[in-house]
Coordinates of C-alpha atoms in Angstrom, one line a residue:
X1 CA 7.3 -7.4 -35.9
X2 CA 6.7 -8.2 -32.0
X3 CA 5.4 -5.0 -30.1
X4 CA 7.5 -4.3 -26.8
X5 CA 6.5 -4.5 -23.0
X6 CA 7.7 -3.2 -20.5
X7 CA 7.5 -4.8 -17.0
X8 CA 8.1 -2.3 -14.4
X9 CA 9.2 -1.2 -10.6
X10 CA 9.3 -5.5 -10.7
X11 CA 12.0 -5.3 -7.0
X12 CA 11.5 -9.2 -6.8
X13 CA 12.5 -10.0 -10.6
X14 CA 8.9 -12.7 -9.9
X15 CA 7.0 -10.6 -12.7
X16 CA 7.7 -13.3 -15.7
X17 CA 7.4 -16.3 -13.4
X18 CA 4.8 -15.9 -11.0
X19 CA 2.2 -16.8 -14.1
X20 CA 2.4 -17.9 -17.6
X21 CA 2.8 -14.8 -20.4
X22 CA 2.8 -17.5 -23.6
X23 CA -0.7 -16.5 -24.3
X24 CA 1.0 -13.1 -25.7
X25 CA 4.6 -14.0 -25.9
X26 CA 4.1 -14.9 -29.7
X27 CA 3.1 -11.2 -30.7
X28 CA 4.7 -9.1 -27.6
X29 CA 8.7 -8.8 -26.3
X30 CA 8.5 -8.9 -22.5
X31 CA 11.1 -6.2 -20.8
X32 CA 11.1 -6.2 -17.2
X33 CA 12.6 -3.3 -15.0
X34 CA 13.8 -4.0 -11.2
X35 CA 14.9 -0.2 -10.2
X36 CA 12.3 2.0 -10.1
X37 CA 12.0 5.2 -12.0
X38 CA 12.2 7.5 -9.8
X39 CA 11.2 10.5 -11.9
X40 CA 9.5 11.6 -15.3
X41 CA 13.1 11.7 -17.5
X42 CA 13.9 8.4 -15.5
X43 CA 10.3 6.7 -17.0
X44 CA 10.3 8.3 -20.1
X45 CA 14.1 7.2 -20.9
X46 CA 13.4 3.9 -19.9
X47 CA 9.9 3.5 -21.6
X48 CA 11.0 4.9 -25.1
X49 CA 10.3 2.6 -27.9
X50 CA 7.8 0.3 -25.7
X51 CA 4.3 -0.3 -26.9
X52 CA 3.2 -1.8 -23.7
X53 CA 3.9 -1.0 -20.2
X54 CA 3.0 -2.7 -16.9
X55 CA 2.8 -0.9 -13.6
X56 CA 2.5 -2.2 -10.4
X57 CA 0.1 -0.3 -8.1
X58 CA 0.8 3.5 -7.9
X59 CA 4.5 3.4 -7.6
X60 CA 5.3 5.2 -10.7
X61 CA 3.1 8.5 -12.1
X62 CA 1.9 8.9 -15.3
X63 CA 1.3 12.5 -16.0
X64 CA 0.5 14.5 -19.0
X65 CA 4.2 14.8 -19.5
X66 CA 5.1 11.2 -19.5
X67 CA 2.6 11.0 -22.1
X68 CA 3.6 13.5 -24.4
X69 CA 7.3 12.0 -24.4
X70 CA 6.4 8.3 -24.8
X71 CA 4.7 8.2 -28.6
X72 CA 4.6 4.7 -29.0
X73 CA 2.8 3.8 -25.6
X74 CA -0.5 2.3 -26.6
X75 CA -1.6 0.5 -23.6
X76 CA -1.3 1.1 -19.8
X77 CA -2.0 -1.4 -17.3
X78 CA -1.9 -0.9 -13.8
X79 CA -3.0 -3.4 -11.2
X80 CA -5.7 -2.8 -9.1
X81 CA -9.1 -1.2 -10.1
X82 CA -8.0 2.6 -8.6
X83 CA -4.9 4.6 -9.3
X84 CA -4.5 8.5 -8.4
X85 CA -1.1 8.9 -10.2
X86 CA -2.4 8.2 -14.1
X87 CA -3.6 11.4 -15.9
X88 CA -6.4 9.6 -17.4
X89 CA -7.5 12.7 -19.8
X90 CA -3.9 12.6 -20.7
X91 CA -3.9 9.2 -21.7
X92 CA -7.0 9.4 -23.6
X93 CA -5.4 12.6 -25.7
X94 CA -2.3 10.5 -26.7
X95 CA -4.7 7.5 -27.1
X96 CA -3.8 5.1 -24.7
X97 CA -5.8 2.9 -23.2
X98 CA -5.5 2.1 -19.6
X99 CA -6.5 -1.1 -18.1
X100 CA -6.2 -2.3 -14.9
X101 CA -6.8 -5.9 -12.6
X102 CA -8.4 -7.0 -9.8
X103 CA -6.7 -6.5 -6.1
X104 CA -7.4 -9.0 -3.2
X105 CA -7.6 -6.9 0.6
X106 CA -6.5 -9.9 2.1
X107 CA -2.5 -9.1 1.8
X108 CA -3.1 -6.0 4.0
X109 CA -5.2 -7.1 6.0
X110 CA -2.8 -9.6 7.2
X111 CA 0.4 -7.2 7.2
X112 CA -1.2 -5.0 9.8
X113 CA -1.9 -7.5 11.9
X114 CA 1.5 -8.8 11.4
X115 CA 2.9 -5.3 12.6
X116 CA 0.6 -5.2 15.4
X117 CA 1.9 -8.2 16.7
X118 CA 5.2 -7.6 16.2
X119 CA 4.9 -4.3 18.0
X120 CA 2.9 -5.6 21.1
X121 CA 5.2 -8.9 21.8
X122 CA 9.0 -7.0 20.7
X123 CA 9.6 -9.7 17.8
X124 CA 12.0 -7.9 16.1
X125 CA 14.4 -6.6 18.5
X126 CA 13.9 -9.8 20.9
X127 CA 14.8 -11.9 17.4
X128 CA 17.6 -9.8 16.9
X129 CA 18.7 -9.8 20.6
X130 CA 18.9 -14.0 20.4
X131 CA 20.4 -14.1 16.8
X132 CA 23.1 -11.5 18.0
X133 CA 23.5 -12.6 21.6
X134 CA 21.8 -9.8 22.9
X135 CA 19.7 -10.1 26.3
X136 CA 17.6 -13.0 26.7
X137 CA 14.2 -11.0 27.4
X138 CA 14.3 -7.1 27.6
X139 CA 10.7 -6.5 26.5
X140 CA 7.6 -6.6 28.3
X141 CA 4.4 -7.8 25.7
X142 CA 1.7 -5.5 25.3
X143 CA -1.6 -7.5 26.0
X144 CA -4.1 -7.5 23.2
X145 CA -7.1 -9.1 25.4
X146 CA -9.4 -6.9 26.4
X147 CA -7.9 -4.1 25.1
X148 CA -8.8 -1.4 23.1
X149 CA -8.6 -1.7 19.1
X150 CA -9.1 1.8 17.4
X151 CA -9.9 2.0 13.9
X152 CA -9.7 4.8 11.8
X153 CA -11.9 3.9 8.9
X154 CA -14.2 0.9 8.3
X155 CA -14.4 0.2 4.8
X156 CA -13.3 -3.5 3.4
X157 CA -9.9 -3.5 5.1
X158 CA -10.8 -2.0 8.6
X159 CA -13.7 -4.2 8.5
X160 CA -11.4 -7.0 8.2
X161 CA -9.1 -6.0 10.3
X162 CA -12.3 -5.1 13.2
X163 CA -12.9 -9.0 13.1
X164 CA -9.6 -10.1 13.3
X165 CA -9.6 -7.9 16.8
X166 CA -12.6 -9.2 17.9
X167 CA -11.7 -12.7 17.6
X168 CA -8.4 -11.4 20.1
X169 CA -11.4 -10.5 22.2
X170 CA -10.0 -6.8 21.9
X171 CA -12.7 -4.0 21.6
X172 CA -13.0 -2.3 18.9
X173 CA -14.1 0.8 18.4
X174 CA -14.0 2.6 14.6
X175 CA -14.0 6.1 13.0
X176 CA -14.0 7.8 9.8
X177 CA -15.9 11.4 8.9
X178 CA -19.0 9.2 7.4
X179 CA -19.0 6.5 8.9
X180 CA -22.2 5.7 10.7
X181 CA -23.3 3.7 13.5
X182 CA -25.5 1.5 11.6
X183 CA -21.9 0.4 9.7
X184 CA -20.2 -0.1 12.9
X185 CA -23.3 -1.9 14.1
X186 CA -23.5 -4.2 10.7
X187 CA -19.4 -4.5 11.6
X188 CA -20.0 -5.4 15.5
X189 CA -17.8 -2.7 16.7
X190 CA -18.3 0.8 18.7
X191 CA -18.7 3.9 16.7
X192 CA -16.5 6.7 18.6
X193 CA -18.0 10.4 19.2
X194 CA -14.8 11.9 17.3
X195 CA -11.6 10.7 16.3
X196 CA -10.3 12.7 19.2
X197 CA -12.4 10.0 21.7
X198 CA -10.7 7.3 19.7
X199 CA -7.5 8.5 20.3
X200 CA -7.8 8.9 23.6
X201 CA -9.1 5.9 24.3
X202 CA -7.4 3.5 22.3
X203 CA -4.2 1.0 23.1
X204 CA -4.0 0.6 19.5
X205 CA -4.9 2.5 16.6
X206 CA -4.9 1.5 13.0
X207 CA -5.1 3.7 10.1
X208 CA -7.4 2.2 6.8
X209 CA -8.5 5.3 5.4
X210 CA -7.9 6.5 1.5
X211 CA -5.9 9.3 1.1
X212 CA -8.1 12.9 0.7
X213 CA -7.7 16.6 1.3
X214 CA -9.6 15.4 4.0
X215 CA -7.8 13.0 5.0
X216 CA -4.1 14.4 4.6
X217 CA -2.3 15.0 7.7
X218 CA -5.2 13.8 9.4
X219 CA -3.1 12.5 12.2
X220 CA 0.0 15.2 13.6
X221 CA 1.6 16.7 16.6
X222 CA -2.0 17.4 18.3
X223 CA -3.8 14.2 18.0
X224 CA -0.4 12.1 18.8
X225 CA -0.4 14.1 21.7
X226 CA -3.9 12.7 22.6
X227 CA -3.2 9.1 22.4
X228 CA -2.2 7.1 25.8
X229 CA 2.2 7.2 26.2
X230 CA 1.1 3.1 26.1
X231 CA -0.8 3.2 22.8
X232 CA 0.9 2.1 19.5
X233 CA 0.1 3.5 15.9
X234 CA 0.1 1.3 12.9
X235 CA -0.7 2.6 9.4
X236 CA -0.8 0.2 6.2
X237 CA -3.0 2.8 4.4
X238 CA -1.3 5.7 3.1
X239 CA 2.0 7.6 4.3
X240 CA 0.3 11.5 4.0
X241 CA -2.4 10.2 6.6
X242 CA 0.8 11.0 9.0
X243 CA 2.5 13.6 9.5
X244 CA 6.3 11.8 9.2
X245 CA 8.1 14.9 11.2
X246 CA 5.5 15.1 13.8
X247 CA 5.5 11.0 13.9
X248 CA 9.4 10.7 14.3
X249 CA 9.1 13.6 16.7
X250 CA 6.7 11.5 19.0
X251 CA 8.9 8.2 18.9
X252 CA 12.4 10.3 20.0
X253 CA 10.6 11.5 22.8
X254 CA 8.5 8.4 24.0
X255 CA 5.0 10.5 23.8
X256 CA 3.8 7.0 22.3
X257 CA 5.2 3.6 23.0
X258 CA 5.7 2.8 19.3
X259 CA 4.3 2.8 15.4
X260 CA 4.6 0.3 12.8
X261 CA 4.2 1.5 8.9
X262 CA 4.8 0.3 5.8
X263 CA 4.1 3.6 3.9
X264 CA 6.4 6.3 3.1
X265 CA 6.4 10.0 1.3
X266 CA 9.0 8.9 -0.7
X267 CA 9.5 5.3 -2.0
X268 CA 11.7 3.8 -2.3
X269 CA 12.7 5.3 1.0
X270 CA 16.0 6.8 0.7
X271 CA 19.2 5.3 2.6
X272 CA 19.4 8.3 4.6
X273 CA 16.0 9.1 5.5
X274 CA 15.5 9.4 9.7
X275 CA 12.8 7.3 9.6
X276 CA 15.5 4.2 9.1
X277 CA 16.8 4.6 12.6
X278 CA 14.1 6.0 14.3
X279 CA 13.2 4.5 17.7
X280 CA 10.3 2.0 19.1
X281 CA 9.4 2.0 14.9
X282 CA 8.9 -1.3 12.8
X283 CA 9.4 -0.3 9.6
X284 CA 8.5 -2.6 6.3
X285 CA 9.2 -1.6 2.9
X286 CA 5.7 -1.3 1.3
X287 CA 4.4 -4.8 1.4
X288 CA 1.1 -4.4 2.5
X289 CA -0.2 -5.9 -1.5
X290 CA 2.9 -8.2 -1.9
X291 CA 1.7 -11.5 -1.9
X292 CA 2.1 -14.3 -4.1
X293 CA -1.9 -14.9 -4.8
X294 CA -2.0 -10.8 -5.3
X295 CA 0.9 -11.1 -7.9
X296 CA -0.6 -13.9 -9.7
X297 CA -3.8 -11.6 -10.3
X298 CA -1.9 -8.7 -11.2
X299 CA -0.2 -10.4 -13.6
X300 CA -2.2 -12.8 -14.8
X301 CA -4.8 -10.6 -15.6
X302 CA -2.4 -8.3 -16.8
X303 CA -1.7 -10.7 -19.3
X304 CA -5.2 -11.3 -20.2
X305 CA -5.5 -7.5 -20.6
X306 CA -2.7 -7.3 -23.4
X307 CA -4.1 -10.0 -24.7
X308 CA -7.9 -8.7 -25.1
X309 CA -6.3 -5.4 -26.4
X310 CA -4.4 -7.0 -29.2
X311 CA -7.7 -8.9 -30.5
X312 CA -9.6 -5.3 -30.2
X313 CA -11.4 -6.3 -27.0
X314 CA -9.8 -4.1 -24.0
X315 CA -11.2 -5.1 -21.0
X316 CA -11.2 -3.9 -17.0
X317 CA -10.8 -0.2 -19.1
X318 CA -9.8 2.6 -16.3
X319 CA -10.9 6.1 -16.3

């Protein structure tokens, strides 16, 4: 008798064709979900009876209450190397083993540029304008030459992006609470005094920090209030960084000339949310690892991981 996998939170339906399953198909039943469970009683209704589940990134928790109401679960993999929303002691007490998959830094790294750029030159509402027959030029481009590129955080992504504004010939200026100037040095970009100078000083500031007590409504009312009414806010990282209200608040009134995020406290974001219709924001829906080379390492290696489990081997073991 075939064990039963369940695919999930797969929005694009891509999860069974992006790579080749056969290397399990003959032992495992491949279920995949596209609408996402939204809560525990959602998951654990839908996950009843599977042996296997799949979950992409950290879209779906897995607390000690999932768990407890999902008996036959036997193995969890999640891709990527990280995940904050599986109770790993949990799992081990219901003896589950989690596994998890590589994750490229390339797909983000690219999305935020692609939302500063759309930000600085108008694409989206000068596209729209000339699909709709709208004005033919109503926005004036925001110059990234020479200007200032503020980072907040320098790991592997704002590394990444740092280079990417250097080759603009922006400057680029980085800060995190550890960072040091001998990484900003090894980077090639300016260490600021305080994230306070950064604000202040940049035309642009990108957020590529992991989410922390520390880091949690890091930016709100105050230090919007310190960036220039030209500057623009983009943040790929994580949506608590922000404070949403104090965000929204700042567009309707024009204290900054724009953001661009593709984060949200809730995700899916709900059809009625403000942010949907909030002004001088570019808004994507969460695609910062949505690629097709990241998809065919998340599931391709999640197939390898089912498949090392069912010979007795697990393998990229989490927690």
């Amino acid at each position: 008798m075939k064990l039963r996998c369940a695919v999930i939170e797969d929005f694009q339906s891509v999860a069974t064709t992006v790579v080749d399953w056969s290397p399990v198909t003959d032992d495992v039943e491949i279920v995949t979900f596209t609408e996402h469970l939204a809560t525990v009683d959602e998951a654990a209704t839908a996950l009843d009876g599977f042996d296997i589940v799949v979950t992409l990134r950290e879209r779906v928790p897995f607390p000690a209450e999932l768990f407890a109401r999902l008996p036959r679960l036997r193995l969890l993999v999640a891709s990527g190397m990280r995940n904050s929303v599986i109770d790993f002691d949990a799992a081990r007490r219901h003896g589950v083993e989690v596994c998890g998959t590589a994750s490229s830094s390339t797909p983000p790294v690219e999305l935020t540029w692609a939302l500063l750029l759309g930000l600085a030159r108008g694409i989206v509402p000068e596209a729209t304008a000339l699909r709709t027959g709208g004005p033919w030029q109503s926005t004036l481009g925001a110059d990234l030459h020479g200007r200032t590129l503020g980072l907040l955080g320098l790991g592997k992504i704002g590394a990444r992006v740092a280079q990417v504004g250097l080759a603009f010939g922006m400057d680029v200026v980085a800060w995190s609470q550890n960072l040091t100037k001998e990484r900003a040095d090894e980077v090639g970009v300016r260490l600021a005094a305080s994230k306070e100078e950064l604000l202040a000083e940049s035309d642009f500031v990108s957020v590529h920090l992991a989410l922390g007590e520390r880091t949690r409504g890091l930016i709100g009312a105050a230090e919007l209030a310190r960036m220039r009414p030209t500057a623009y806010l983009i943040n790929t990282s994580r949506a608590a960084i922000v404070d949403t209200d104090a965000l929204l608040a700042a567009l309707n009134v024009g204290t900054i000339a724009g953001a661009a995020t593709d984060v949200f406290d809730v995700e899916p974001l709900p059809a009625d949310d403000p942010v949907r219709s909030a002004p001088r924001l570019l808004a994507t829906p969460h695609l910062g690892y949505v690629s097709r080379a990241n998809y065919e390492t998340y599931y391709g290696q999640a197939v390898e991981d089912i498949r090392a489990f069912l010979d007795g081997q697990p393998v990229r073991r989490l927690g």
